[in-house]
Coordinates of C-alpha atoms in Angstrom, one line a residue:
Chain A
M12 CA -11.0 -6.7 23.2
L13 CA -10.5 -5.8 20.1
S14 CA -13.1 -8.5 18.7
E15 CA -15.1 -7.6 21.5
S16 CA -15.3 -4.4 20.1
V17 CA -15.6 -5.4 16.8
L18 CA -18.4 -8.0 17.4
L19 CA -20.2 -5.6 20.0
A20 CA -19.8 -2.7 16.5
L21 CA -21.6 -5.1 14.0
R22 CA -24.2 -5.8 16.7
A23 CA -25.1 -2.0 16.8
I24 CA -24.8 -1.4 13.1
R25 CA -27.0 -4.8 12.7
R26 CA -29.2 -3.1 15.6
N27 CA -30.4 -0.3 13.1
I28 CA -29.5 -1.0 10.0
L29 CA -31.4 1.3 8.0
R30 CA -30.2 3.8 9.6
S31 CA -26.7 2.7 9.6
F32 CA -27.1 2.2 5.6
L33 CA -28.0 6.0 5.4
T34 CA -25.5 7.3 7.7
V35 CA -22.9 5.9 5.2
L36 CA -24.5 6.6 2.6
G37 CA -22.3 9.8 2.2
V38 CA -19.4 7.4 2.4
V39 CA -20.5 5.3 -0.2
I40 CA -20.9 8.3 -2.7
G41 CA -17.9 9.8 -2.2
V42 CA -16.0 6.4 -2.5
A43 CA -17.7 5.2 -5.7
A44 CA -16.9 8.3 -6.8
V45 CA -13.5 8.5 -6.4
I46 CA -13.1 4.8 -7.9
A47 CA -15.4 5.7 -10.6
M48 CA -13.6 8.9 -11.6
V49 CA -10.3 7.2 -11.3
T50 CA -10.9 4.3 -13.1
I51 CA -12.4 5.8 -16.3
G52 CA -10.1 8.8 -16.1
N53 CA -7.1 5.5 -16.4
G54 CA -9.5 3.6 -19.1
A55 CA -8.8 7.1 -21.2
T56 CA -5.2 7.0 -20.4
V57 CA -4.5 3.5 -21.7
R58 CA -6.6 4.3 -24.7
I59 CA -4.9 6.9 -25.7
Q60 CA -1.5 5.3 -25.3
S61 CA -2.8 2.2 -27.0
E62 CA -3.6 4.7 -30.3
L63 CA -0.6 5.6 -29.9
G64 CA 1.0 2.1 -30.7
S65 CA -2.1 1.8 -33.8
L66 CA -0.7 5.1 -35.1
G67 CA 2.6 3.4 -35.7
N68 CA 4.5 5.0 -33.0
N69 CA 6.4 7.6 -35.3
L70 CA 3.5 9.7 -37.1
L71 CA 4.2 13.5 -37.6
F72 CA 1.8 16.2 -39.3
I73 CA 2.5 19.5 -40.5
Q74 CA -0.3 22.3 -40.0
P75 CA -0.5 26.0 -41.7
G76 CA 0.1 28.2 -38.5
Q77 CA 1.2 28.0 -35.2
G78 CA -1.8 27.3 -33.2
G79 CA -0.1 28.7 -30.3
P80 CA -2.6 31.5 -28.3
G81 CA -2.9 34.7 -30.4
A82 CA -1.3 33.1 -33.9
P83 CA -3.6 34.1 -36.8
S84 CA -4.0 30.9 -37.7
G85 CA -6.6 32.0 -40.7
E86 CA -4.0 33.8 -42.6
A87 CA -1.3 31.5 -42.7
R88 CA -0.7 29.8 -45.8
L89 CA -1.6 26.4 -46.6
F90 CA 0.7 23.9 -48.2
T91 CA 0.7 22.4 -51.8
V92 CA 1.0 18.8 -53.2
A93 CA 4.8 19.8 -54.1
D94 CA 5.4 20.3 -50.1
A95 CA 4.1 17.3 -50.0
E96 CA 6.7 15.8 -52.6
A97 CA 9.5 17.5 -51.8
I98 CA 9.6 16.6 -48.2
R99 CA 9.4 12.5 -49.5
Q100 CA 12.4 13.5 -51.8
Q101 CA 14.2 15.3 -49.9
V102 CA 13.7 14.1 -46.1
G103 CA 15.4 10.8 -44.9
G104 CA 14.2 8.1 -43.0
V105 CA 10.5 8.9 -44.2
A106 CA 8.2 6.1 -44.8
A107 CA 4.6 7.7 -46.3
V108 CA 4.2 11.4 -47.0
A109 CA 0.6 11.9 -46.9
P110 CA -0.9 15.6 -47.9
V111 CA -4.7 15.6 -46.9
S112 CA -7.4 18.5 -48.0
R113 CA -10.8 17.6 -45.8
A114 CA -14.3 18.7 -47.0
S115 CA -17.8 18.2 -45.2
A116 CA -20.1 16.5 -47.5
T117 CA -23.6 14.9 -47.6
V118 CA -23.2 11.4 -49.4
V119 CA -25.9 9.5 -50.5
Y120 CA -26.7 6.0 -51.6
G121 CA -30.2 4.7 -52.5
S122 CA -32.5 6.9 -50.0
E123 CA -30.1 6.7 -47.2
S124 CA -27.8 9.4 -47.0
R125 CA -25.2 11.0 -43.9
A126 CA -23.4 13.7 -43.2
T127 CA -19.9 12.8 -43.4
T128 CA -16.3 14.1 -43.5
V129 CA -14.4 13.4 -46.8
V130 CA -10.7 13.1 -46.8
G131 CA -8.7 13.5 -50.0
S132 CA -5.3 12.6 -49.3
T133 CA -3.2 9.8 -51.7
S134 CA -2.9 6.0 -50.6
D135 CA -0.1 7.1 -48.2
Y136 CA -3.3 8.2 -45.8
L137 CA -3.6 4.8 -45.1
V138 CA -0.3 4.0 -44.0
T139 CA 0.1 7.2 -41.6
Q140 CA -2.9 5.9 -40.5
G141 CA -2.2 2.4 -39.8
W142 CA -5.8 1.9 -41.6
D143 CA -6.2 -2.0 -43.4
I144 CA -8.5 -2.3 -45.9
A145 CA -11.6 -4.8 -44.4
L146 CA -13.0 -5.4 -48.1
G147 CA -12.5 -4.4 -51.7
R148 CA -8.9 -2.3 -52.3
G149 CA -7.1 0.5 -51.3
F150 CA -6.6 3.1 -54.5
L151 CA -4.6 2.7 -57.7
D152 CA -1.7 4.6 -58.2
G153 CA -3.4 6.3 -61.1
E154 CA -6.8 6.5 -59.3
V155 CA -4.6 8.7 -57.3
R156 CA -2.8 10.5 -60.4
G157 CA -5.5 11.0 -62.5
G158 CA -7.9 12.3 -59.4
R159 CA -10.5 9.9 -60.3
S160 CA -13.8 10.0 -58.5
V161 CA -13.6 6.6 -56.3
C162 CA -13.8 6.4 -53.1
V163 CA -13.3 3.6 -49.9
I164 CA -15.8 4.2 -47.4
G165 CA -15.5 3.8 -43.2
E166 CA -17.4 1.1 -41.1
T167 CA -19.8 3.7 -40.0
V168 CA -20.9 5.2 -43.4
R169 CA -21.0 1.6 -44.5
R170 CA -23.3 0.8 -41.8
E171 CA -25.7 3.4 -42.1
L172 CA -26.3 3.4 -46.3
F173 CA -25.6 -0.3 -47.0
G174 CA -26.7 -2.1 -43.8
A175 CA -25.6 -5.7 -44.8
A176 CA -25.2 -5.1 -48.2
D177 CA -22.5 -5.2 -49.9
P178 CA -21.0 -1.9 -51.4
V179 CA -17.7 -2.8 -53.3
G180 CA -18.6 -2.1 -56.7
A181 CA -21.7 0.4 -55.8
S182 CA -21.5 3.9 -56.4
I183 CA -22.5 6.7 -53.7
R184 CA -22.6 10.2 -54.6
V185 CA -20.8 12.6 -52.8
R186 CA -22.8 16.1 -53.2
T187 CA -23.5 16.0 -56.4
V188 CA -20.1 13.5 -57.5
S189 CA -21.0 9.9 -58.5
C190 CA -18.6 8.2 -56.9
P191 CA -17.9 4.2 -57.3
I192 CA -16.7 2.6 -54.0
V193 CA -13.4 0.2 -54.4
G194 CA -12.9 -0.7 -50.3
V195 CA -14.3 -0.4 -46.7
L196 CA -12.2 0.8 -44.2
A197 CA -11.3 -1.8 -41.1
A198 CA -13.5 -0.4 -37.7
K199 CA -11.1 1.9 -35.9
G200 CA -13.9 2.7 -33.2
Q201 CA -13.7 6.5 -31.5
S202 CA -10.7 8.5 -31.0
A203 CA -9.4 9.5 -27.5
G204 CA -11.1 12.4 -28.2
G205 CA -14.3 10.8 -29.0
A206 CA -15.4 11.4 -32.3
D207 CA -16.2 8.6 -34.3
Q208 CA -13.0 7.5 -36.5
D209 CA -15.5 5.5 -38.9
D210 CA -17.6 8.2 -40.2
T211 CA -15.5 9.1 -42.9
V212 CA -14.8 8.6 -46.8
I213 CA -11.8 8.7 -48.5
M214 CA -11.2 9.8 -52.0
P215 CA -7.8 10.7 -54.1
L216 CA -7.0 14.4 -53.2
R217 CA -7.5 15.8 -56.8
A218 CA -11.1 14.4 -56.8
V219 CA -11.6 16.0 -53.6
Q220 CA -9.6 19.5 -54.5
R221 CA -11.2 19.9 -58.0
R222 CA -14.9 18.3 -57.6
L223 CA -15.4 18.9 -53.7
S224 CA -13.3 22.2 -52.5
G225 CA -12.4 24.0 -55.5
T226 CA -9.0 24.4 -54.3
T227 CA -5.2 23.5 -54.8
T228 CA -4.3 23.7 -51.7
V229 CA -3.4 21.1 -48.7
A230 CA -4.6 22.0 -44.9
T231 CA -2.7 19.2 -43.0
I232 CA 0.1 16.6 -44.4
L233 CA 0.9 13.8 -42.7
I234 CA 4.5 11.9 -42.5
S235 CA 5.3 8.6 -41.3
A236 CA 9.2 7.9 -40.4
E237 CA 10.8 4.7 -41.1
D238 CA 10.6 2.6 -38.0
G239 CA 13.5 3.3 -36.1
V240 CA 14.2 6.8 -37.4
D241 CA 14.4 9.3 -34.9
T242 CA 11.1 11.2 -35.3
A243 CA 12.9 14.4 -33.9
R244 CA 15.0 14.3 -36.5
V245 CA 12.4 13.8 -38.9
Q246 CA 10.7 17.0 -37.8
A247 CA 13.5 19.2 -37.7
A248 CA 14.3 18.1 -41.2
T249 CA 11.2 18.6 -42.3
T250 CA 10.9 21.9 -40.6
E251 CA 14.0 23.5 -42.5
L252 CA 12.7 22.5 -45.8
L253 CA 9.3 24.2 -45.3
R254 CA 11.2 27.3 -44.1
E255 CA 12.9 27.6 -47.0
R256 CA 10.3 26.7 -49.2
R257 CA 7.8 28.9 -48.0
G258 CA 10.6 31.8 -47.2
V259 CA 10.6 32.2 -44.1
Q260 CA 13.3 34.6 -43.4
P261 CA 16.1 33.7 -40.7
G262 CA 15.3 35.0 -37.7
E263 CA 11.4 34.7 -38.4
K264 CA 8.9 32.4 -36.2
D265 CA 7.7 29.5 -38.5
D266 CA 3.7 29.7 -40.1
F267 CA 3.6 26.6 -39.8
A268 CA 3.8 23.6 -37.1
V269 CA 5.6 20.0 -37.5
R270 CA 3.7 17.9 -34.8
D271 CA 5.2 14.5 -33.4
M272 CA 1.9 12.6 -32.7
R273 CA 3.5 11.6 -29.5
Q274 CA 4.2 14.4 -28.0
I275 CA 0.3 15.2 -28.5
V276 CA -0.7 11.6 -27.0
Q277 CA 1.5 13.2 -24.0
T278 CA 0.0 16.1 -23.4
M279 CA -3.4 14.3 -23.9
T280 CA -2.2 12.2 -21.4
A281 CA -1.4 14.3 -19.0
T282 CA -4.6 16.6 -19.4
T283 CA -6.5 13.4 -18.7
G284 CA -4.1 12.8 -15.9
V285 CA -5.1 16.3 -14.5
L286 CA -8.7 15.9 -14.8
T287 CA -8.7 12.5 -13.2
G288 CA -7.4 14.6 -10.2
L289 CA -9.8 17.4 -10.2
L290 CA -12.7 15.1 -10.4
G291 CA -10.7 13.1 -7.5
A292 CA -10.6 15.6 -5.2
V293 CA -14.0 16.9 -5.8
A294 CA -15.4 13.0 -5.0
A295 CA -12.9 13.2 -1.9
V296 CA -14.8 16.2 -0.5
S297 CA -17.9 14.4 -0.4
L298 CA -15.9 11.7 1.5
V299 CA -15.5 14.1 3.8
V300 CA -18.9 14.9 3.8
G301 CA -19.8 11.4 4.5
G302 CA -17.8 11.7 7.4
I303 CA -19.6 14.4 9.0
G304 CA -22.4 12.3 8.4
I305 CA -21.0 9.6 10.5
M306 CA -20.0 12.1 13.4
N307 CA -23.4 13.4 13.4
I308 CA -24.8 9.7 14.0
M309 CA -22.1 8.8 16.6
L310 CA -22.8 11.6 18.7
V311 CA -26.7 10.6 18.4
S312 CA -25.8 7.3 19.0
V313 CA -23.9 8.3 22.6
T314 CA -26.4 10.3 23.5
E315 CA -29.4 7.4 22.9
R316 CA -27.0 4.9 24.8
T317 CA -25.8 7.1 27.4
R318 CA -27.2 4.8 30.0
E319 CA -25.8 1.7 28.7
I320 CA -22.4 4.1 28.8
G321 CA -23.0 4.5 32.7
I322 CA -23.0 1.1 32.9
R323 CA -20.4 -0.8 31.4
L324 CA -18.2 2.3 33.2
A325 CA -19.8 1.7 36.9
I326 CA -18.8 -2.2 36.3
G327 CA -15.2 -1.7 34.8
A328 CA -14.6 -0.6 31.6
L329 CA -11.6 2.1 31.8
E330 CA -11.8 4.9 29.3
H331 CA -9.8 3.9 26.5
Q332 CA -12.6 0.9 26.3
V333 CA -15.4 2.9 25.9
L334 CA -13.4 4.8 23.3
T335 CA -12.1 1.8 21.4
Q336 CA -15.8 0.6 21.4
F337 CA -17.2 3.4 19.4
L338 CA -14.3 4.2 17.8
V339 CA -14.4 0.2 16.4
E340 CA -18.0 1.0 15.5
A341 CA -17.3 4.2 13.4
V342 CA -14.9 2.7 11.7
M343 CA -17.2 -0.4 10.6
L344 CA -19.5 2.5 9.5
S345 CA -17.3 4.0 7.2
L346 CA -15.5 0.6 6.1
F347 CA -18.9 -0.6 5.5
G348 CA -19.2 2.2 3.6
G349 CA -16.2 2.1 1.9
L350 CA -16.8 -1.2 0.8
V351 CA -20.4 -0.7 -0.7
G352 CA -18.6 2.6 -2.7
I353 CA -16.0 0.9 -4.0
L354 CA -18.3 -1.8 -5.1
L355 CA -20.8 0.4 -6.5
G356 CA -18.0 2.8 -8.2
L357 CA -16.7 0.1 -9.9
G358 CA -19.5 -0.7 -11.3
L359 CA -20.4 2.6 -12.6
A360 CA -17.0 2.7 -14.0
F361 CA -17.6 -0.8 -15.6
A362 CA -20.6 0.6 -17.3
A363 CA -18.8 4.2 -18.1
S364 CA -16.0 2.1 -19.7
Q365 CA -19.1 0.2 -22.0
L366 CA -20.6 3.5 -22.6
L367 CA -17.3 5.1 -23.9
A368 CA -15.8 2.3 -25.5
V369 CA -12.6 2.9 -23.0
P370 CA -10.5 -0.1 -21.5
F371 CA -12.0 -1.0 -18.0
V372 CA -8.4 -1.2 -16.2
V373 CA -8.8 -1.4 -12.4
D374 CA -6.3 0.4 -10.0
P375 CA -5.7 -1.9 -6.9
G376 CA -3.4 0.6 -5.5
V377 CA -6.8 3.2 -5.8
V378 CA -9.0 0.7 -4.2
A379 CA -6.9 -0.4 -1.2
G380 CA -6.2 3.5 -1.0
A381 CA -10.3 3.9 -1.1
F382 CA -10.3 1.7 2.0
V383 CA -7.8 3.3 3.8
F384 CA -8.8 6.4 3.4
S385 CA -13.0 5.4 4.9
A386 CA -11.1 3.9 7.3
F387 CA -8.9 6.7 8.4
V388 CA -12.6 8.8 7.4
G389 CA -13.7 6.8 10.5
I390 CA -11.3 7.7 12.7
A391 CA -11.4 11.0 12.3
F392 CA -14.9 11.6 12.5
G393 CA -15.1 9.0 15.1
Y394 CA -13.0 10.4 17.3
F395 CA -15.1 12.8 19.2
P396 CA -18.1 11.2 20.0
A397 CA -15.9 8.7 21.2
R398 CA -14.4 10.6 23.4
S399 CA -17.3 11.7 24.7
A400 CA -18.5 8.6 25.4
A401 CA -15.5 7.2 27.2
R402 CA -15.8 10.8 29.4
L403 CA -19.3 10.6 30.5
D404 CA -19.5 10.4 34.5
P405 CA -20.8 7.1 35.5
I406 CA -23.1 8.6 38.0
E407 CA -25.0 11.2 35.6
A408 CA -24.6 8.3 33.1
L409 CA -27.1 5.8 35.1
R410 CA -29.2 8.4 36.1
R411 CA -30.7 9.3 32.2
E412 CA -33.1 7.3 30.9
Chain B
M7 CA -16.1 -3.9 70.1
D8 CA -14.1 -6.5 70.9
A9 CA -10.4 -6.4 72.4
G10 CA -7.4 -7.7 70.4
P11 CA -6.1 -7.2 67.0
L12 CA -8.7 -6.8 64.5
P13 CA -7.9 -6.9 60.4
P14 CA -8.0 -3.2 58.9
P15 CA -11.0 -2.0 57.9
L16 CA -12.3 -3.0 54.7
I17 CA -13.7 0.7 54.4
A18 CA -12.5 3.9 56.2
L19 CA -13.8 7.3 55.6
H20 CA -11.9 9.6 57.6
G21 CA -13.5 13.0 57.9
V22 CA -14.8 13.0 54.7
S23 CA -17.0 15.6 52.7
R24 CA -18.4 16.1 49.2
V25 CA -19.4 19.2 48.3
Y26 CA -21.2 20.0 45.1
G27 CA -21.3 23.5 43.5
R28 CA -19.1 26.8 44.7
G29 CA -19.9 30.0 47.0
E30 CA -23.8 30.9 47.2
A31 CA -24.7 27.8 45.3
E32 CA -22.6 25.2 47.3
V33 CA -24.3 21.9 48.3
V34 CA -22.5 20.0 51.1
A35 CA -24.0 16.5 50.7
L36 CA -21.9 14.9 52.8
A37 CA -19.8 16.8 56.0
R38 CA -16.9 15.5 57.3
V39 CA -18.5 11.6 58.2
D40 CA -16.3 9.6 60.0
L41 CA -16.9 5.4 58.9
E42 CA -15.4 2.2 59.7
I43 CA -16.8 -1.2 57.7
R44 CA -14.8 -4.3 58.2
Q45 CA -15.0 -7.4 56.2
G46 CA -17.9 -9.7 56.2
E47 CA -20.7 -7.1 57.8
F48 CA -23.7 -6.6 56.3
V49 CA -24.8 -2.9 56.6
A50 CA -28.0 -0.9 55.6
I51 CA -27.7 2.6 55.2
M52 CA -30.6 4.1 55.6
G53 CA -32.1 7.9 55.7
P54 CA -34.5 10.2 53.9
S55 CA -33.6 11.7 50.3
G56 CA -31.1 14.4 50.3
S57 CA -29.5 12.7 53.3
G58 CA -26.3 12.0 51.8
K59 CA -26.8 8.3 51.5
S60 CA -26.5 7.9 47.9
T61 CA -23.4 10.0 47.5
A62 CA -21.6 7.7 50.4
M63 CA -22.6 5.1 48.1
N64 CA -20.5 6.7 44.9
I65 CA -18.0 7.6 47.1
L66 CA -18.0 3.9 48.4
G67 CA -18.3 2.7 44.8
C68 CA -15.2 5.0 44.1
L69 CA -17.8 6.2 41.5
D70 CA -17.4 9.6 43.0
T71 CA -14.4 11.1 45.1
P72 CA -14.5 13.5 48.2
T73 CA -13.9 16.8 47.8
G74 CA -11.9 16.5 51.5
G75 CA -10.7 13.6 53.8
D76 CA -10.0 10.7 53.3
Y77 CA -11.4 7.4 51.8
L78 CA -9.2 4.4 52.4
F79 CA -10.5 1.0 50.4
D80 CA -8.3 -2.0 52.3
G81 CA -5.6 0.3 52.8
V82 CA -5.5 2.3 49.7
S83 CA -6.2 5.8 49.3
A84 CA -8.9 6.0 46.9
G85 CA -9.2 9.8 46.7
D86 CA -6.2 10.0 45.4
L87 CA -6.6 7.4 42.2
D88 CA -7.3 9.1 38.5
R89 CA -10.4 7.9 36.9
D90 CA -9.0 5.0 35.3
G91 CA -7.1 3.7 38.7
R92 CA -10.7 4.5 40.5
T93 CA -12.3 2.3 37.5
L94 CA -9.5 -0.5 38.5
L95 CA -10.2 -0.5 42.3
R96 CA -13.9 -0.9 41.5
R97 CA -13.7 -3.6 38.8
S98 CA -11.3 -5.8 41.0
F99 CA -13.3 -5.6 44.2
I100 CA -16.7 -4.2 44.5
G101 CA -19.7 -5.5 42.9
F102 CA -22.8 -3.4 41.4
V103 CA -26.4 -3.4 42.2
F104 CA -29.0 -1.1 41.5
Q105 CA -32.3 -0.2 42.1
G106 CA -33.3 -0.2 38.0
F107 CA -31.5 -3.5 37.5
N108 CA -29.3 -2.0 35.2
L109 CA -28.9 -4.4 32.6
L110 CA -28.2 -4.3 29.2
P111 CA -31.4 -4.5 27.2
R112 CA -31.1 -6.5 24.1
T113 CA -28.6 -8.8 25.6
T114 CA -28.6 -12.4 27.1
A115 CA -28.3 -12.7 30.6
L116 CA -25.2 -14.8 30.5
E117 CA -24.1 -12.0 28.2
N118 CA -25.1 -9.2 31.0
V119 CA -23.0 -11.6 33.3
E120 CA -20.0 -12.2 31.5
L121 CA -19.6 -8.2 30.9
P122 CA -17.2 -7.1 33.8
L123 CA -15.2 -10.2 32.6
V124 CA -15.3 -9.0 28.9
Y125 CA -13.6 -5.4 30.3
R126 CA -10.9 -7.7 32.2
G127 CA -9.8 -9.4 29.2
M128 CA -10.8 -12.9 29.8
P129 CA -11.1 -15.3 27.3
A130 CA -14.9 -16.2 25.8
D131 CA -15.0 -19.4 27.1
R132 CA -13.5 -19.3 30.3
R133 CA -16.0 -16.3 30.7
A134 CA -18.9 -18.2 29.8
V135 CA -18.1 -21.0 32.3
L136 CA -17.5 -18.2 35.2
A137 CA -21.1 -16.8 34.1
A138 CA -23.1 -19.6 34.2
D139 CA -21.8 -20.1 37.3
A140 CA -22.8 -17.3 38.8
L141 CA -26.0 -17.5 37.4
A142 CA -26.5 -20.7 38.5
R143 CA -25.6 -19.3 42.7
V144 CA -28.4 -16.9 42.1
G145 CA -31.0 -19.6 40.7
L146 CA -31.1 -19.0 37.2
S147 CA -29.9 -22.0 35.9
G148 CA -31.4 -22.1 32.7
R149 CA -32.2 -18.8 31.9
E150 CA -29.0 -17.9 30.5
D151 CA -30.4 -16.9 26.9
H152 CA -32.9 -15.3 28.1
T153 CA -32.7 -11.0 27.3
P154 CA -33.9 -8.9 30.2
S155 CA -37.6 -8.3 28.4
E156 CA -38.0 -12.2 28.6
L157 CA -37.4 -12.0 32.5
S158 CA -39.5 -10.8 35.8
G159 CA -37.9 -8.1 37.6
G160 CA -37.1 -10.4 40.5
Q161 CA -35.2 -12.4 38.0
Q162 CA -33.7 -9.1 36.6
Q163 CA -32.6 -8.1 39.9
R164 CA -31.0 -11.9 40.0
V165 CA -28.9 -11.6 37.1
A166 CA -27.8 -8.3 38.4
I167 CA -26.2 -9.9 41.7
A168 CA -25.0 -12.6 39.7
R169 CA -23.2 -10.3 37.4
A170 CA -22.0 -8.2 40.2
I171 CA -20.3 -11.4 42.0
V172 CA -19.1 -12.8 39.2
T173 CA -15.8 -11.3 39.4
D174 CA -15.9 -12.3 43.2
P175 CA -15.8 -9.2 44.7
L176 CA -14.7 -8.2 48.5
L177 CA -17.6 -5.6 48.6
L178 CA -21.2 -5.4 47.3
L179 CA -23.0 -2.2 47.2
A180 CA -26.4 -2.7 46.6
D181 CA -28.8 1.1 46.3
E182 CA -32.2 0.1 46.7
P183 CA -31.9 -3.3 45.8
T184 CA -35.9 -4.4 46.4
G185 CA -37.2 -0.6 45.5
N186 CA -38.9 -2.2 42.0
L187 CA -39.8 -5.3 43.2
D188 CA -42.9 -6.6 45.3
T189 CA -42.7 -7.9 48.9
R190 CA -42.1 -11.4 48.4
T191 CA -39.5 -11.1 45.7
S192 CA -38.0 -8.7 47.6
E193 CA -37.7 -11.2 50.4
E194 CA -36.0 -13.4 47.8
I195 CA -33.5 -10.8 46.8
M196 CA -32.7 -10.2 50.4
H197 CA -32.6 -14.1 51.2
L198 CA -29.8 -14.4 48.4
L199 CA -27.6 -11.3 49.6
T200 CA -27.7 -12.6 53.5
A201 CA -26.7 -16.1 51.9
L202 CA -23.8 -14.4 49.8
N203 CA -22.8 -12.5 53.2
R204 CA -23.4 -15.1 55.2
E205 CA -21.5 -18.2 52.8
R206 CA -19.0 -16.2 50.7
G207 CA -18.1 -13.3 53.4
I208 CA -19.1 -10.9 51.0
T209 CA -19.6 -7.8 52.3
V210 CA -22.8 -6.2 51.6
V211 CA -23.5 -2.3 51.6
M212 CA -27.1 -1.5 51.2
V213 CA -29.0 1.5 50.7
T214 CA -32.9 1.4 51.6
H215 CA -35.4 3.3 52.9
E216 CA -37.5 0.3 54.2
P217 CA -37.2 -1.1 57.8
D218 CA -38.0 -4.1 56.6
I219 CA -35.6 -4.7 53.7
A220 CA -33.0 -3.2 56.9
A221 CA -34.6 -5.5 59.3
H222 CA -31.8 -8.0 57.5
A223 CA -28.6 -6.6 57.9
R224 CA -26.7 -6.5 61.3
R225 CA -25.9 -2.7 61.4
V226 CA -28.3 -0.2 60.3
I227 CA -26.4 3.7 59.9
R228 CA -29.5 6.4 59.3
F229 CA -27.8 9.4 57.8
K230 CA -29.6 12.7 57.5
D231 CA -28.3 16.2 56.7
G232 CA -24.8 14.7 55.2
R233 CA -23.9 13.3 58.6
I234 CA -24.2 10.0 60.4
E235 CA -27.1 10.3 63.0
D236 CA -27.2 6.9 64.2
D237 CA -25.1 3.7 63.5
R238 CA -26.0 0.4 65.7
L239 CA -26.2 -2.9 65.4
Q240 CA -29.0 -5.6 65.8
A241 CA -29.5 -8.8 66.2
A242 CA -29.2 -10.7 63.0
A243 CA -32.6 -10.2 62.2
L244 CA -34.6 -12.4 60.6
P245 CA -34.3 -16.2 60.2
C246 CA -33.1 -17.1 56.6

């Protein structure tokens, strides 16, 4: 009986293929949206997690101010190179400490120019970032100590300024400073926030302080803990040391923050999760709208086929047999919509993952869930029209033309 | 009627009434009708429109229930059954032939005839055999794959008759079976019904307002104003 209903339903759907397609368009869009949202969201999460891995798993960074609501971050004192040196010498379990000072600058080579971020730091910067040199070399100790104007450039800067030419040995102009290139960084791609990490130029800290920013302060200190060392312990020791160095009285709040990169990634993952859930919920609403579309057309179909239903009832169809027939038809419609929606959603997610450079991660649970949910939509919204078909009076129905 | 033990009537109406509406708007379609029809009879029901003959047919066919009195079908009180119960009774023992054929459009003759068997849950291969057999009995072998729009009126009515008899019913109810057909085709259909009655013993009850058609029956019942006005046997009319 059920297979008969499926055959009948398929025939009814095929008989009106355009209308059937338009009917399920709502479900198609709803399912596609859910699938696309969740898949892209998952990709972003995986991306963030893999970045955690590329950061070496044990990165801490220190910023002035608390950064929380109401914190006057602008007034907080910055750090000095001496602070970074003290951390390196006094905090145990630290593999690298990189004081960082950033400046915006236009870099020029020949007739090409680009506005980019110039990072002033030490060789430890590349260690904390887990960054490799693709061409040339990193900074020599003497260059860092002496604040020589040399630079290592990111892949984006290299591509924009040099194209196919070899940049190592060439000199670019950073603002007014002529700066020989000693190396090129390996490409890293976009960060979790969508920024291009390769759009950067790195110079020794002193060179940036002296020639670009004109200060002796450091805005950020990056710390890389040694493998197997508890980052929470390093975090605590660093906090204690900096409170002492900055003269923060006991009972006063820190006027800086030592953040564990892992915590930040966890926060970002959670945020992505909430966003994914929210977008998924919006998409689910369109599924409900799609269900109403199916109910509407099923009601029309029952009206159109009143006479047919009358014939079926007169020659021996029981109420539940008519009910089943129309319910199966509604479920087939919504499943058809769900299937098309899943394919469309995966297609969109794939395109988006290429565009946003996030991994394409299909969650089979979500795909199965969308499929089951679209069947549920068919049952929920097909039940009322099916019941009204089953309850038709055969005498009345046969009289209808 | 002959003396001696008779089998119980296939159909027995005892004081059956059918009233539509309530109060001022009350319409009495059937007023305490008594009627017995025995297995193997061929009955024509005649009467002007509004006389109650269609209401009587609907009640006989278990499509409708009396508002008063008893309807016993083969000893079973049909008035006490719920909708599905009446459907089960109908699909087990009663076949329908309608004036407008009432075939499913865009569906082949074979599939139309199979339909009552589908709802009985019969497997497809057995259904096809029985349906082809029923089509052969109405003289439509070779037309199994034609849809109603590819068949003439007479052929469509034959398909409808095949659908009605494919379940081997005790009773065949025909509501104006020749109403949409020309004289010659009407005669062919009547020959078919007469043959089913004589050769297979199927009880036939037929509504018609054409005396020519009623002449094929052995018993003619006339309705008027919801009552039976006249009920008489006639010599088995035209030769077959």
